[in-house]
Structure formats: structure tokens, C-alpha cells
CSV table of C-alpha atoms in Angstrom, one decimal:
chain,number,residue,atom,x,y,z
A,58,UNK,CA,116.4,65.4,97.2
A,59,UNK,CA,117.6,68.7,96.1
A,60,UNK,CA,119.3,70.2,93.0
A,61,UNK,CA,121.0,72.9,94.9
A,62,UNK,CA,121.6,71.7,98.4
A,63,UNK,CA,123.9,74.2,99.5
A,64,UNK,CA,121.1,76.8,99.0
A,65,UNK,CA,118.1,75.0,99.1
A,66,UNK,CA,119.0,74.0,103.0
A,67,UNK,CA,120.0,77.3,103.6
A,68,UNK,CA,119.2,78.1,107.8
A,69,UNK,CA,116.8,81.3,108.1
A,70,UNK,CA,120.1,83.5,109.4
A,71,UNK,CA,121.9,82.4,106.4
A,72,UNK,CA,119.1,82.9,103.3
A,73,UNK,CA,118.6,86.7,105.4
A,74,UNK,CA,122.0,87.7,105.1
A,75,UNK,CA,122.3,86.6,101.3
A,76,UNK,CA,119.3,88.4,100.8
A,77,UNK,CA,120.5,91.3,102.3
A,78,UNK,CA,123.8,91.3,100.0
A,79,UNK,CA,121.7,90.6,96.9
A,80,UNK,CA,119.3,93.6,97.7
A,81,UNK,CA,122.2,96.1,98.1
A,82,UNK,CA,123.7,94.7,95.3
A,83,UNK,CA,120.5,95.4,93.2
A,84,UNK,CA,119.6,98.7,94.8
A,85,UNK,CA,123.0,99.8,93.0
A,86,UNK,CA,122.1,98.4,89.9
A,87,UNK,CA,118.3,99.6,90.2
A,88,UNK,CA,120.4,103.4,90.0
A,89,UNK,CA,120.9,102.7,86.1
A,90,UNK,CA,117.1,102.4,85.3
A,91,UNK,CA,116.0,106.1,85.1
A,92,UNK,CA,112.3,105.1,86.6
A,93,UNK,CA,114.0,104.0,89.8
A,94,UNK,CA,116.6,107.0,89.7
A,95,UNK,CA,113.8,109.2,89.4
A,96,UNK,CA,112.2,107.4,91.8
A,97,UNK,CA,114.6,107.2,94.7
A,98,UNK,CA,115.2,110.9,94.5
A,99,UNK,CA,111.5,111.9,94.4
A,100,UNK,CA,111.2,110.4,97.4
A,101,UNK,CA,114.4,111.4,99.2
A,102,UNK,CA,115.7,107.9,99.4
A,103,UNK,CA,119.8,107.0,99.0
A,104,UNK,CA,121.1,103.4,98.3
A,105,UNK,CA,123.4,103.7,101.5
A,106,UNK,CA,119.8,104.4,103.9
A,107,UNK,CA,119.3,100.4,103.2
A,108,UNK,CA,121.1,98.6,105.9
A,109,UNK,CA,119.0,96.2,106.7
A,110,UNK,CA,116.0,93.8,105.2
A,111,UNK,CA,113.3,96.0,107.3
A,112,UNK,CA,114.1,99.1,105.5
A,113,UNK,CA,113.4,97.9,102.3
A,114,UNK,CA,109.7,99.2,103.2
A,115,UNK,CA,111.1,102.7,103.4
A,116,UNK,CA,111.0,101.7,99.3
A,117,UNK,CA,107.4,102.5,97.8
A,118,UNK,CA,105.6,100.1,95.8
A,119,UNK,CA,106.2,99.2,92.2
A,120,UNK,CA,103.0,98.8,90.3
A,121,UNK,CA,101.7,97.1,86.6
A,122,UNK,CA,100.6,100.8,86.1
A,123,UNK,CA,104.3,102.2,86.3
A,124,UNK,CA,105.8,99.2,84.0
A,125,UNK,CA,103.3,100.4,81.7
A,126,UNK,CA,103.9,104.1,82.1
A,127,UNK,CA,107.4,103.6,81.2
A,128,UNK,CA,106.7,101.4,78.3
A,129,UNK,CA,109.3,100.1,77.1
A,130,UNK,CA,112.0,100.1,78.1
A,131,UNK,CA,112.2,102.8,81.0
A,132,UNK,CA,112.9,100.5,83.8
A,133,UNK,CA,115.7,98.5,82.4
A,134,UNK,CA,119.2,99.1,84.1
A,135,UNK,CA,121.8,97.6,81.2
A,136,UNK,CA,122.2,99.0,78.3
A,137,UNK,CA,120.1,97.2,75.2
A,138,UNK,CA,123.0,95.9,73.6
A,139,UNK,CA,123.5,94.2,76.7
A,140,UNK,CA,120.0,92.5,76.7
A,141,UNK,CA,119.1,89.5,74.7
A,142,UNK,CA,115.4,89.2,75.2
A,143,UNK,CA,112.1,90.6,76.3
A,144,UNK,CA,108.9,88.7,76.9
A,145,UNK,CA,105.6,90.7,77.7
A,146,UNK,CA,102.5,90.2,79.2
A,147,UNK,CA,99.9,88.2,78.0
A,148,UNK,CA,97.1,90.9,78.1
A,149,UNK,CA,94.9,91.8,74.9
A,150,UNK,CA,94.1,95.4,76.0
A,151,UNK,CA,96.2,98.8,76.8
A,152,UNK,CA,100.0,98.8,76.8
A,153,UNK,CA,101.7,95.6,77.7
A,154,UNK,CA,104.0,95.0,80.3
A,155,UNK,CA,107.2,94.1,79.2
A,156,UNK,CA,110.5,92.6,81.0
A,157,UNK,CA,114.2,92.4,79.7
A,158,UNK,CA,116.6,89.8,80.3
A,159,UNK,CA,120.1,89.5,80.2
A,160,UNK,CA,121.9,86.0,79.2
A,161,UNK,CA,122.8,85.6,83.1
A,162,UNK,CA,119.3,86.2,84.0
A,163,UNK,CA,118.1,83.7,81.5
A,164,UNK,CA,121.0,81.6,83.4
A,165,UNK,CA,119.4,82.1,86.4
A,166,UNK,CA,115.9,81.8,85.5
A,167,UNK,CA,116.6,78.0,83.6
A,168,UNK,CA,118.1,76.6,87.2
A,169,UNK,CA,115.1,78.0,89.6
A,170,UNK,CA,112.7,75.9,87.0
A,171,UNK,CA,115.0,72.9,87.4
A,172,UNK,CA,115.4,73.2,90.6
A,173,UNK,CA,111.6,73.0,91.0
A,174,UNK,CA,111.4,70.1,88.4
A,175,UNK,CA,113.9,68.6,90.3
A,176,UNK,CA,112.2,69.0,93.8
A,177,UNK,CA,109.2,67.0,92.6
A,178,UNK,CA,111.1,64.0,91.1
A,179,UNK,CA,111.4,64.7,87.8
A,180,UNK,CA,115.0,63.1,86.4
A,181,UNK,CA,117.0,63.0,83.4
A,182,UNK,CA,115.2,59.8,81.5
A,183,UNK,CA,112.1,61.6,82.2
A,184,UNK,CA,110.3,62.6,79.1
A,185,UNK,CA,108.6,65.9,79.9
A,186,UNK,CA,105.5,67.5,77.6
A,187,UNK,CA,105.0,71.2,78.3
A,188,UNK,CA,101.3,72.2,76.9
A,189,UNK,CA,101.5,75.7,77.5
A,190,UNK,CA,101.8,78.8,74.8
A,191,UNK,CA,104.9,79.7,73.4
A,192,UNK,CA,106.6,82.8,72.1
A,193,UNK,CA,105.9,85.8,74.6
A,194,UNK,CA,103.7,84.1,77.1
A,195,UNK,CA,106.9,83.2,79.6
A,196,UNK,CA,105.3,79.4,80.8
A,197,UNK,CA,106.5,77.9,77.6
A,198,UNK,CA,110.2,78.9,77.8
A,199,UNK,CA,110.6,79.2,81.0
A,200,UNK,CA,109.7,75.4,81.5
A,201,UNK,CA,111.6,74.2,78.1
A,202,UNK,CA,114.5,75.5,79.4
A,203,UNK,CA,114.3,74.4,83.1
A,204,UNK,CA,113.4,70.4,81.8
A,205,UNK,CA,116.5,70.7,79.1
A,206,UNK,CA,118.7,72.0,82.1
A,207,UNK,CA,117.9,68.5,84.2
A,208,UNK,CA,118.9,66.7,80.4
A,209,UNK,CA,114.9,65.6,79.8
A,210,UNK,CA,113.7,64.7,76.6
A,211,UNK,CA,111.0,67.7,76.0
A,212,UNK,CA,108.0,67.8,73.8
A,213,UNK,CA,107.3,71.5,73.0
A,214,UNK,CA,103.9,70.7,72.2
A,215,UNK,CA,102.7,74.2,72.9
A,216,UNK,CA,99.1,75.3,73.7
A,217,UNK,CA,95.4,73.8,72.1
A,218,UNK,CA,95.0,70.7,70.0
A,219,UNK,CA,94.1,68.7,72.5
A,220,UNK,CA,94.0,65.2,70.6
A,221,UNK,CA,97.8,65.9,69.1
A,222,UNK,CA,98.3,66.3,73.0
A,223,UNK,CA,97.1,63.2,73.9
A,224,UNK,CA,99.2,61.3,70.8
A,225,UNK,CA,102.1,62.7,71.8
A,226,UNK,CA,101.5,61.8,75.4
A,227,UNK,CA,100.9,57.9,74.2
A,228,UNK,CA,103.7,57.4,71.3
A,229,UNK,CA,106.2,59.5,73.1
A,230,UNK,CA,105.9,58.1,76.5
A,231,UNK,CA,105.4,61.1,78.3
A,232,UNK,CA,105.8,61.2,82.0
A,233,UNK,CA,105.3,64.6,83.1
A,234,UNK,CA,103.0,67.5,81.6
A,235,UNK,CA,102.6,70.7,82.7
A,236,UNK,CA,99.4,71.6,81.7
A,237,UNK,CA,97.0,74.6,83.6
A,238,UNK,CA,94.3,73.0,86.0
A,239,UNK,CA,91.4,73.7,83.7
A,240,UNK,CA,93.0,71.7,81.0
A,241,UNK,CA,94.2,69.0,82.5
A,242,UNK,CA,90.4,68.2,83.1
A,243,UNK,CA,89.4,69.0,79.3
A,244,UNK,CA,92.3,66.6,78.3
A,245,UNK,CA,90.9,63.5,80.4
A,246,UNK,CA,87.3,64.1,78.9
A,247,UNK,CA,88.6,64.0,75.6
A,248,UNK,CA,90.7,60.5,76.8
A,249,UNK,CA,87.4,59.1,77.5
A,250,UNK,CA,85.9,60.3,74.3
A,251,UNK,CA,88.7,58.2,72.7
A,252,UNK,CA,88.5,55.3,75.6
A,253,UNK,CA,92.0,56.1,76.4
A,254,UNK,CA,92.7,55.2,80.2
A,255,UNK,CA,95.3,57.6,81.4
A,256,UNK,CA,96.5,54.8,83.8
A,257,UNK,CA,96.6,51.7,81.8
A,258,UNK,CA,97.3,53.5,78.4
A,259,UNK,CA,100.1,56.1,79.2
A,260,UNK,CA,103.1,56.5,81.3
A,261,UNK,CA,102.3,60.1,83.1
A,262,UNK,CA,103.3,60.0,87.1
A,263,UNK,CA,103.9,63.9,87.2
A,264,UNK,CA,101.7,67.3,86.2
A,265,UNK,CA,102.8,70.5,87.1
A,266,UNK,CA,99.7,72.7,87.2
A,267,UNK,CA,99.4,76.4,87.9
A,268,UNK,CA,98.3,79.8,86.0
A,269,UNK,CA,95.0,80.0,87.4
A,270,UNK,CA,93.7,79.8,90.9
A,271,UNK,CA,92.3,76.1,92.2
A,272,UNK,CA,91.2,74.5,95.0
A,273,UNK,CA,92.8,71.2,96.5
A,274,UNK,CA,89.5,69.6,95.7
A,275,UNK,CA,90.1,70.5,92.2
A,276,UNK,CA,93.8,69.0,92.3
A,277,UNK,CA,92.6,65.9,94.0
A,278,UNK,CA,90.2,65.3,90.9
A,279,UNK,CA,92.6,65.8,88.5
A,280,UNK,CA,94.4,63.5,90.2
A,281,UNK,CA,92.1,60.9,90.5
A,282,UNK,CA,91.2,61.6,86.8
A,283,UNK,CA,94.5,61.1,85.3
A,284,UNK,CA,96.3,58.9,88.1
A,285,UNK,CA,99.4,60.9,88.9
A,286,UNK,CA,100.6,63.6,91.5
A,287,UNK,CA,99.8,66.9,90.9
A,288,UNK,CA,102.1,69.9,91.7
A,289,UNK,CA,101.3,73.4,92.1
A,290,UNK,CA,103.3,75.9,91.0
A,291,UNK,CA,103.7,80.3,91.1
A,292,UNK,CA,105.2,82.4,88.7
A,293,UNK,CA,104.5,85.9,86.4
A,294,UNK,CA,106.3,87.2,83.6
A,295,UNK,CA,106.8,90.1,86.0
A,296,UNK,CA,109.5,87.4,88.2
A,297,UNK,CA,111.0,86.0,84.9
A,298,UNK,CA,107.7,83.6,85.0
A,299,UNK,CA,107.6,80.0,86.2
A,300,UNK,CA,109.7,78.9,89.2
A,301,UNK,CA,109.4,81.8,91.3
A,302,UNK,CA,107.5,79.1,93.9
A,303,UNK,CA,106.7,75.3,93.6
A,304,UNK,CA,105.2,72.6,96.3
A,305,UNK,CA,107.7,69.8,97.2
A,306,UNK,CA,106.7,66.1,97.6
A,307,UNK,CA,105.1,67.1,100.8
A,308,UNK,CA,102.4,69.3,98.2
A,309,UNK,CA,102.3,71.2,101.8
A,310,UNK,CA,102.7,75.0,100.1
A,311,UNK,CA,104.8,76.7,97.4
A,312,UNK,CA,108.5,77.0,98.5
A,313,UNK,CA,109.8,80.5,97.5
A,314,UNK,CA,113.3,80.8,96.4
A,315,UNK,CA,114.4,83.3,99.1
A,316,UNK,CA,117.5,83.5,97.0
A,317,UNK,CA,115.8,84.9,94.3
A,318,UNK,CA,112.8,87.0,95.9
A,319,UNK,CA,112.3,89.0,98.9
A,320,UNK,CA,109.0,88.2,100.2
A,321,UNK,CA,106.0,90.4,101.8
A,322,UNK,CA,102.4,89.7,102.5
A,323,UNK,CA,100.5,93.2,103.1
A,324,UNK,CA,96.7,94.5,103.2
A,325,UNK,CA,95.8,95.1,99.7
A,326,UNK,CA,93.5,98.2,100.9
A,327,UNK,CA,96.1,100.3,103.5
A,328,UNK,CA,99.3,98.2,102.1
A,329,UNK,CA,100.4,97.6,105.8
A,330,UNK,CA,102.3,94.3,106.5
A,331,UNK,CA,99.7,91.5,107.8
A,332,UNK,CA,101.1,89.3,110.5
A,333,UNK,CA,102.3,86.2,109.2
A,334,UNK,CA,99.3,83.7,108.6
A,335,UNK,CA,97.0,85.8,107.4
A,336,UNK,CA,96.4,86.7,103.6
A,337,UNK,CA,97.1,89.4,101.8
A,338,UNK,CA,98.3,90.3,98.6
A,339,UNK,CA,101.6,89.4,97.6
A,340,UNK,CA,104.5,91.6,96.9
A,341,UNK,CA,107.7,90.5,95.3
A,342,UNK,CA,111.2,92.0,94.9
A,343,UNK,CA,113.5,90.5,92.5
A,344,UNK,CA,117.5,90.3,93.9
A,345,UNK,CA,119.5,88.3,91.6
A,346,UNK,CA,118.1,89.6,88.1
A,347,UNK,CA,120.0,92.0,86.3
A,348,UNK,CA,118.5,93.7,83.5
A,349,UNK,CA,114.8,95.2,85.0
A,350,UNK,CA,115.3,94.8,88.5
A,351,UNK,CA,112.0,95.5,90.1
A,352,UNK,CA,111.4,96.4,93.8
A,353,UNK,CA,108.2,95.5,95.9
A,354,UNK,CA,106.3,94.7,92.9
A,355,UNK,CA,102.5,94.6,93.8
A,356,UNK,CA,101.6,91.1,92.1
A,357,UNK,CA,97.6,91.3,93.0
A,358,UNK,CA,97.7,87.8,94.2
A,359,UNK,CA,96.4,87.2,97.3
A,360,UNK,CA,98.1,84.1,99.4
A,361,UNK,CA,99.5,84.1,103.0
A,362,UNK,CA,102.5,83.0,104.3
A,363,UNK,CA,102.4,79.3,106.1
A,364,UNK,CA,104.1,79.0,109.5
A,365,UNK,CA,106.2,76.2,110.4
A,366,UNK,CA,108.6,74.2,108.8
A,367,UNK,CA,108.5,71.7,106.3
A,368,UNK,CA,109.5,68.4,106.4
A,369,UNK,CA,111.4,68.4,103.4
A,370,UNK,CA,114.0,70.1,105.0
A,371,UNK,CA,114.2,73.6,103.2
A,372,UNK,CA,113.6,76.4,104.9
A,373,UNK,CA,112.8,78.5,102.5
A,374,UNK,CA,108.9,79.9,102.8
A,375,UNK,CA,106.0,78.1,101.5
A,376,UNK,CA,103.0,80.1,100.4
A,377,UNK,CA,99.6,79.0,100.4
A,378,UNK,CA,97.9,78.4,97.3
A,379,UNK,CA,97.0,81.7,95.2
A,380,UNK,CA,93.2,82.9,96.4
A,381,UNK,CA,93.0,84.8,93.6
A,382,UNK,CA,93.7,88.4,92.1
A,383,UNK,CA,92.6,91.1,94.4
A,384,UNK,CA,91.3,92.7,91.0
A,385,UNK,CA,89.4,89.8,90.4
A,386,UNK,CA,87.2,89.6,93.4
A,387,UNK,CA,83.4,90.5,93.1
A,388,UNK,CA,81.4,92.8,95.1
A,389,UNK,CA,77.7,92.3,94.9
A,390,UNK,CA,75.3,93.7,97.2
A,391,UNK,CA,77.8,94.8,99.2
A,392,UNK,CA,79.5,91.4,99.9
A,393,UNK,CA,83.5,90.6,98.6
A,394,UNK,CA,83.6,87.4,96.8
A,395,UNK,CA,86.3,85.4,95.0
A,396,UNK,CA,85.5,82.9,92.6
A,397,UNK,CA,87.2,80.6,94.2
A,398,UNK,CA,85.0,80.6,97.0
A,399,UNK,CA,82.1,79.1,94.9
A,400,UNK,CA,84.7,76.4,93.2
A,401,UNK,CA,85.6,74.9,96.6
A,402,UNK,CA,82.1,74.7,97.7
A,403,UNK,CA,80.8,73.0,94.0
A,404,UNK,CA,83.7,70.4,93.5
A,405,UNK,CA,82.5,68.9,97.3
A,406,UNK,CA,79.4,67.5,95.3
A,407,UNK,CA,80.6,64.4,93.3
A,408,UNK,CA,77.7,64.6,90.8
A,409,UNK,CA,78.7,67.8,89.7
A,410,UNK,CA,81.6,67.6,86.7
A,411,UNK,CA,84.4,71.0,86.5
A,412,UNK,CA,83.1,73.5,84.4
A,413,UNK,CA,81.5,76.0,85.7
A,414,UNK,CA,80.3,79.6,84.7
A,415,UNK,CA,79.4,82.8,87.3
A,416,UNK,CA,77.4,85.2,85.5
A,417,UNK,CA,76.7,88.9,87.5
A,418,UNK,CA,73.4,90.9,85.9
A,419,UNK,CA,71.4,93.8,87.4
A,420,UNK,CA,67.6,93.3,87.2
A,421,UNK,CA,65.2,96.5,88.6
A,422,UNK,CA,69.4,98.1,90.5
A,423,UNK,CA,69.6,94.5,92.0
A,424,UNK,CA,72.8,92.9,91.3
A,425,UNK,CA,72.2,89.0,90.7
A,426,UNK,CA,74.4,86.0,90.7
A,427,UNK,CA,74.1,83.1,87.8
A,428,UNK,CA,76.3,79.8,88.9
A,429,UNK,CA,75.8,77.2,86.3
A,430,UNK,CA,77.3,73.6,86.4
A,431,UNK,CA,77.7,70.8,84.5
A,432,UNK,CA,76.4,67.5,85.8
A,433,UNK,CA,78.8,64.3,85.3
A,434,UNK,CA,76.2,62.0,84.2
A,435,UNK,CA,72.4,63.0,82.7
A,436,UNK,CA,69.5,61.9,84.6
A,437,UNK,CA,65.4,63.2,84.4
A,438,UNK,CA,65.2,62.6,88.0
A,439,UNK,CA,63.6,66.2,88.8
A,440,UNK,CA,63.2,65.2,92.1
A,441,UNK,CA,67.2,64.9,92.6
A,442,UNK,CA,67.8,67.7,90.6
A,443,UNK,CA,65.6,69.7,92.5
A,444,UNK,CA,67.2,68.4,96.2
A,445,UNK,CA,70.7,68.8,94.4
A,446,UNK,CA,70.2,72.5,93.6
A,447,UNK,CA,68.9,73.5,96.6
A,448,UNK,CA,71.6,71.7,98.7
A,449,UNK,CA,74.3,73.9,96.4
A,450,UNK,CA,72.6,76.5,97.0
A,451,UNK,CA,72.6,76.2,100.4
A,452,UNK,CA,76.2,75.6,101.1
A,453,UNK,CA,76.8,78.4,98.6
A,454,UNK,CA,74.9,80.8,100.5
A,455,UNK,CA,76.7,79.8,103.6
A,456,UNK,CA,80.2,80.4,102.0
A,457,UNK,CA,79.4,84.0,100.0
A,458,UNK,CA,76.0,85.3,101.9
A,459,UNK,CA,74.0,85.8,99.3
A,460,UNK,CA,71.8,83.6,97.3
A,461,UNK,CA,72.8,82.7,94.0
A,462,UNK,CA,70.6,81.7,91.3
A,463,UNK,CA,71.5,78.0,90.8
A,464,UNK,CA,71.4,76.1,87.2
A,465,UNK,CA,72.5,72.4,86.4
A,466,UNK,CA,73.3,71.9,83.0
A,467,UNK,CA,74.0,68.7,81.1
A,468,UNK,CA,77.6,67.7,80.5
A,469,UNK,CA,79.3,69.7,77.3
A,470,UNK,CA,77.0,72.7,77.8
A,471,UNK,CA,79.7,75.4,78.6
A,472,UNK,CA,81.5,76.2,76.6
A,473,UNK,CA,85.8,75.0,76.3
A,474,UNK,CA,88.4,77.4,76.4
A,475,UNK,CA,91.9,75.9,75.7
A,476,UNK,CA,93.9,78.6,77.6
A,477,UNK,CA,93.2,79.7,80.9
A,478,UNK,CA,89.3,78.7,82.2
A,479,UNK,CA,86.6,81.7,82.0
A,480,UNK,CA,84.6,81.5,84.5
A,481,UNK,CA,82.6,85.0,85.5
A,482,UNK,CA,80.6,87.0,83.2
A,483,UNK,CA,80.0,90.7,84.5
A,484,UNK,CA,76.9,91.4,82.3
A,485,UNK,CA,76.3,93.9,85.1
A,486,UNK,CA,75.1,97.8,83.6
A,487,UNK,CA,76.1,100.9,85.2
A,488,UNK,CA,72.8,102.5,86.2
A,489,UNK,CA,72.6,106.6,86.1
């Protein structure tokens, strides 16, 4: 059952006081980046005043904003020479975010990702097709390297081309694909189109899915759609990228490496701690990297921590699936709302297919809400559509308190995106 057992069944006292020794550990080290030198001392903080895992919130926060601010290499505690890479973040706008790595932390970063591959099953003699982007986006690497370190045979098939995907996935024999949720569905539709059955024409039993927020509706469907077990799985380029946090068989929450990661949950507005259950957004502190440590990192993912135990016998944390981005959320009319909200309330309708588009406009200073969805099959029954909308709309109104405008579209209508889904256009004006 596990890849690492003497760290994966680590007791609560035992993953505390390794953390403890890592964090000291990378407080010294975090004294060679002149952003956290700086940082310490404008703040009157000494590396000696952390004794314990509670006073690592006498630390303040480490933002996106000041990764960006000290652009690009300000917060990197090795010399260059002593890096040997640097991936960045994947946005199109405004100075990127980028991280360094050392060869250890590459090390490191390869046997977290195995060690989640490894948790769901996945085996040597596995063959293992990774669909995400290459190059600086981290999800391509990061799971190339993990598969290789558990000796699979990998297809680096890389992002798009949806029907070389599914050729690859039939001559190849593929048997687990990472793939983000969104595309996973795009790639069964275009099985149909070329009456390919997933379960009686290929050999998948495993998808790792991730990069974008989902319900377990939406999971469920996919895998009912392709006929394998879906996993979900947490990581940004900020923590290395994927394997930060990864469900087990159990799919019963994302087990954090505590070994890796110290852990908090606080209240995105006053950044207080929330008591554990409740969400908040996550904040993240790395303690086993060396080349851009980073301490409470605000990650603007919103998740709780699950109580209990799991059966699986680590002890490690489990989150609960991401909400979403605490930057993403929408506020109309006064009213907070996630777009996942609306997801888990339109995949409970089984005529409905999973594309879906959110579009925000202002009409006479009132904000207004757009949800159209595909159907799965076409019908001219205005009657149904007309008991069908309402019914959404209902439910919808129940979930997010106001009363979206309501559209069902025929099938193919949206349009596809091969990397991570759109799904809310803020058409919205400024009015002066």
C-alpha cells in the first residue's frame, strides 16, 4: 500500500516533530534569500524566536504579489550556479511568477508524485499517458518524472490534439491518463464521435484529474463516461507543482504530505486561523525544498481540513476538494458566489451534458447572471424544455439567491477549450 511506509504511517507526534526540524532547518536557509532577510528584520523576527510549530504564525504571509515584486530571482537562497531549473507560472499577463529548483529538490519533488501514483495503484507494467502541457507549465514534468520514478512506460503526449490522444491511448495500451476534469469529458465525446467504447476498446482503469475545481458529481460522470476510477489531485508551481496532495483508494480527501508542507486553513478576509472543519483559504509552507523556500504562501484556494482519520492508514491530513480561488468568486447584487456552486447544482440533472458557460452583464446598474447549458440529446419538446429550465432555475436560486437567467443550448454549442475549461464571462461595465 504505500511507497514510503516509514513516512507515510508516520503517528501525528512523529510527522510534528519532523516538521518542526524541517522548518528550523529552512528558516536558516530562508536567511540566504535577501526577500526573507529583509523580511525577518523588518519585522523584528530572529530564526532562534521559532521553537515551536505555533510560532510559525508570528511569520507574516508570503503573497503572489511579492514573488512578483522580486522578480526573478530575489527569493532564491542558493546561489544560481547551484540551481538547475526554474519553471514559472502559467499566466499571460503582468510579471510571472517564477520558482527555482535545485537537483535535490527536483529529487524530492519526483518521489512525492510517485508516491501519489503509487498510493492509487499505479505499478511498474503500468503504461501511463500524461495529457498535460509541457515546458514551463509544472503538470507535465512534474508527473513524467514521478511515473518514470515507479519504472512506467510514459507517453509524453503533452496537451491538445485530442484524436492523437485517443490513438495513443488504443495502440499503446494506456492504463492511466492524467488528464484535467474538463478534458477528460471532451475526450469521451470525441470517442463517441469515432464509436470508440472506452470500456471495450481500451485498457484505461486509472485518471488522475485536477487543475481546475470540480464537483464529485462531475468525477462520478467521468467516471461513468470512461469506466475507470478517478483521482483527484492538488498541486501549484508555487509547491514544485503536482503531488503536494492526492486522494488514496478511499477517494475520501487529498492526503497532504506533512513531510513536505506545513499546513494552515485561515479566513481569507481577517487571515485568522478557522477551526478545523471549516473552509478557508489555504496557506502552504514549503520545508524540505532548498532553493526558494517559501513561508505561509497564500495559495487563494479555498478547502478545509477533514477531521478524522482515514482508513488507509496514513495520518497525514486530507483536504477537501478545492472550492475554488478566493479571487475567483463573484459578487453580484451583493451575494458571494463560486462557480462551483452552479456546477454542482446543474450536473444533478441527467439531461444536461458538461459544458457550461456563466456570463455576468449590467443592464439599467443591474448586475445579471447568464447560465447556459448544453443538453445531452436534442429534443423540440418546448413543454420539457420549458419545466426543465424552470426546475434549474429553481434549484439554482436556492443554492446562490439570486435568479439567474437560464438558457439550454443544443449539444456542441459552447465553445471547447483544450486547456483548462472557461467558464464565466464578466461582460460587466463599470458605471460612473
Amino acid at each position: 500500500m504505500y511507497l514510503h511506509p516509514e513516512v507515510e504511517t508516520m503517528s501525528r507526534k512523529d510527522i510534528e516533530k519532523l516538521q518542526l526540524q524541517r522548518l528550523k532547518a529552512t528558516i536558516n536557509r530562508c536567511m540566504r534569500s535577501p526577500f526573507y532577510k529583509e523580511r525577518f528584520q523588518q519585522y523584528g523576527i530572529k530564526p532562534e524566536d521559532i521553537q515551536s510549530l505555533e510560532d510559525l504564525q508570528r511569520i507574516p504571509f508570503t503573497t503572489k504579489q511579492d514573488l512578483r515584486d522580486h522578480y526573478p530571482f530575489g527569493l532564491s537562497a542558493v546561489p544560481l550556479e547551484e540551481v538547475v531549473r526554474l519553471h514559472s507560472s502559467s499566466g499571460t499577463t503582468g510579471t510571472p511568477t517564477v520558482i527555482l529548483h535545485t537537483q535535490h529538490d527536483l529529487e524530492e519533488w519526483a518521489n512525492a508524485v510517485a508516491r501519489c501514483l503509487y498510493m492509487v495503484g499505479l505499478r511498474k507494467g503500468d503504461i501511463f499517458q500524461n495529457s498535460s502541457g509541457y515546458g514551463m507549465f509544472t503538470g507535465g514534468l512534474g508527473f513524467q518524472y514521478g511515473a518514470e520514478r515507479l519504472g512506467m512506460l510514459t507517453v509524453p503526449a503533452a496537451a491538445g490534439n485530442t484524436k492523437r490522444q485517443i490513438k495513443f491511448i488504443t495502440d499503446f495500451g494506456t492504463t492511466a491518463l492524467h488528464a484535467i476534469p474538463s478534458y477528460a469529458g471532451r475526450l469521451y465525446e470525441v470517442m463517441q464521435e469515432m464509436h470508440i467504447d472506452p470500456r471495450r476498446d481500451t485498457h484505461l482503469k486509472t485518471l488522475i484529474i485536477g487543475a481546475e475545481p470540480h464537483s464529485d458529481e462531475q468525477r462520478r460522470r467521468i467516471e461513468n463516461m470512461l469506466g475507470v476510477k478517478a483521482y483527484n489531485s492538488f498541486g501549484m508551481s508555487e509547491m514544485c507543482g503536482p503531488g503536494v496532495a492526492f486522494e488514496c483508494l478511499e477517494q475520501n480527501g487529498l492526503h497532504i504530505w506533512e513531510d513536505y508542507y506545513i499546513v494552515e486553513i485561515v479566513d481569507p478576509v481577517t487571515l485568522e486561523p478557522v477551526p478545523e472543519g471549516e473552509v478557508g483559504e489555504l496557506v502552504l509552507t514549503t520545508i524540505n525544498r532548498e532553493a526558494m523556500p517559501l513561508l505561509r504562501y497564500r495559495t487563494r484556494d479555498l478547502t478545509r481540513i477533514l477531521p478524522g482519520d482515514c482508513p488507509c492508514g496514513r495520518h497525514h491530513k486530507r483536504l477537501d476538494r478545492m472550492k475554488g480561488r478566493s479571487d475567483d468568486m463573484m459578487i453580484l447584487k451583493g451575494v458571494n458566489i463560486f462557480p462551483i456552486q452552479i456546477e454542482n447544482i446543474l450536473l444533478q440533472f441527467k439531461e444536461l451534458g458538461n459544458e457550461y458557460l456563466i456570463t455576468l452583464t449590467n443592464l439599467d446598474a443591474n448586475d445579471e447572471m447568464t447560465v447556459e447549458v448544453e443538453l445531452n440529446d436534442f429534443t423540440d419538446d418546448y413543454a420539457f424544455l420549458q419545466n426543465l429550465t424552470k426546475e434549474i432555475t429553481r434549484q439554482l436560486k436556492d443554492e446562490i439567491l439570486i435568479t439567474p437567467r437560464v438558457k439550454l443550448v443544443p449539444k456542441g454549442t459552447l465553445p471547447v477549450h483544450e486547456g483548462k475549461a472557461v467558464r464565466v464571462k464578466d461582460l460587466r461595465k463599470t458605471l460612473i
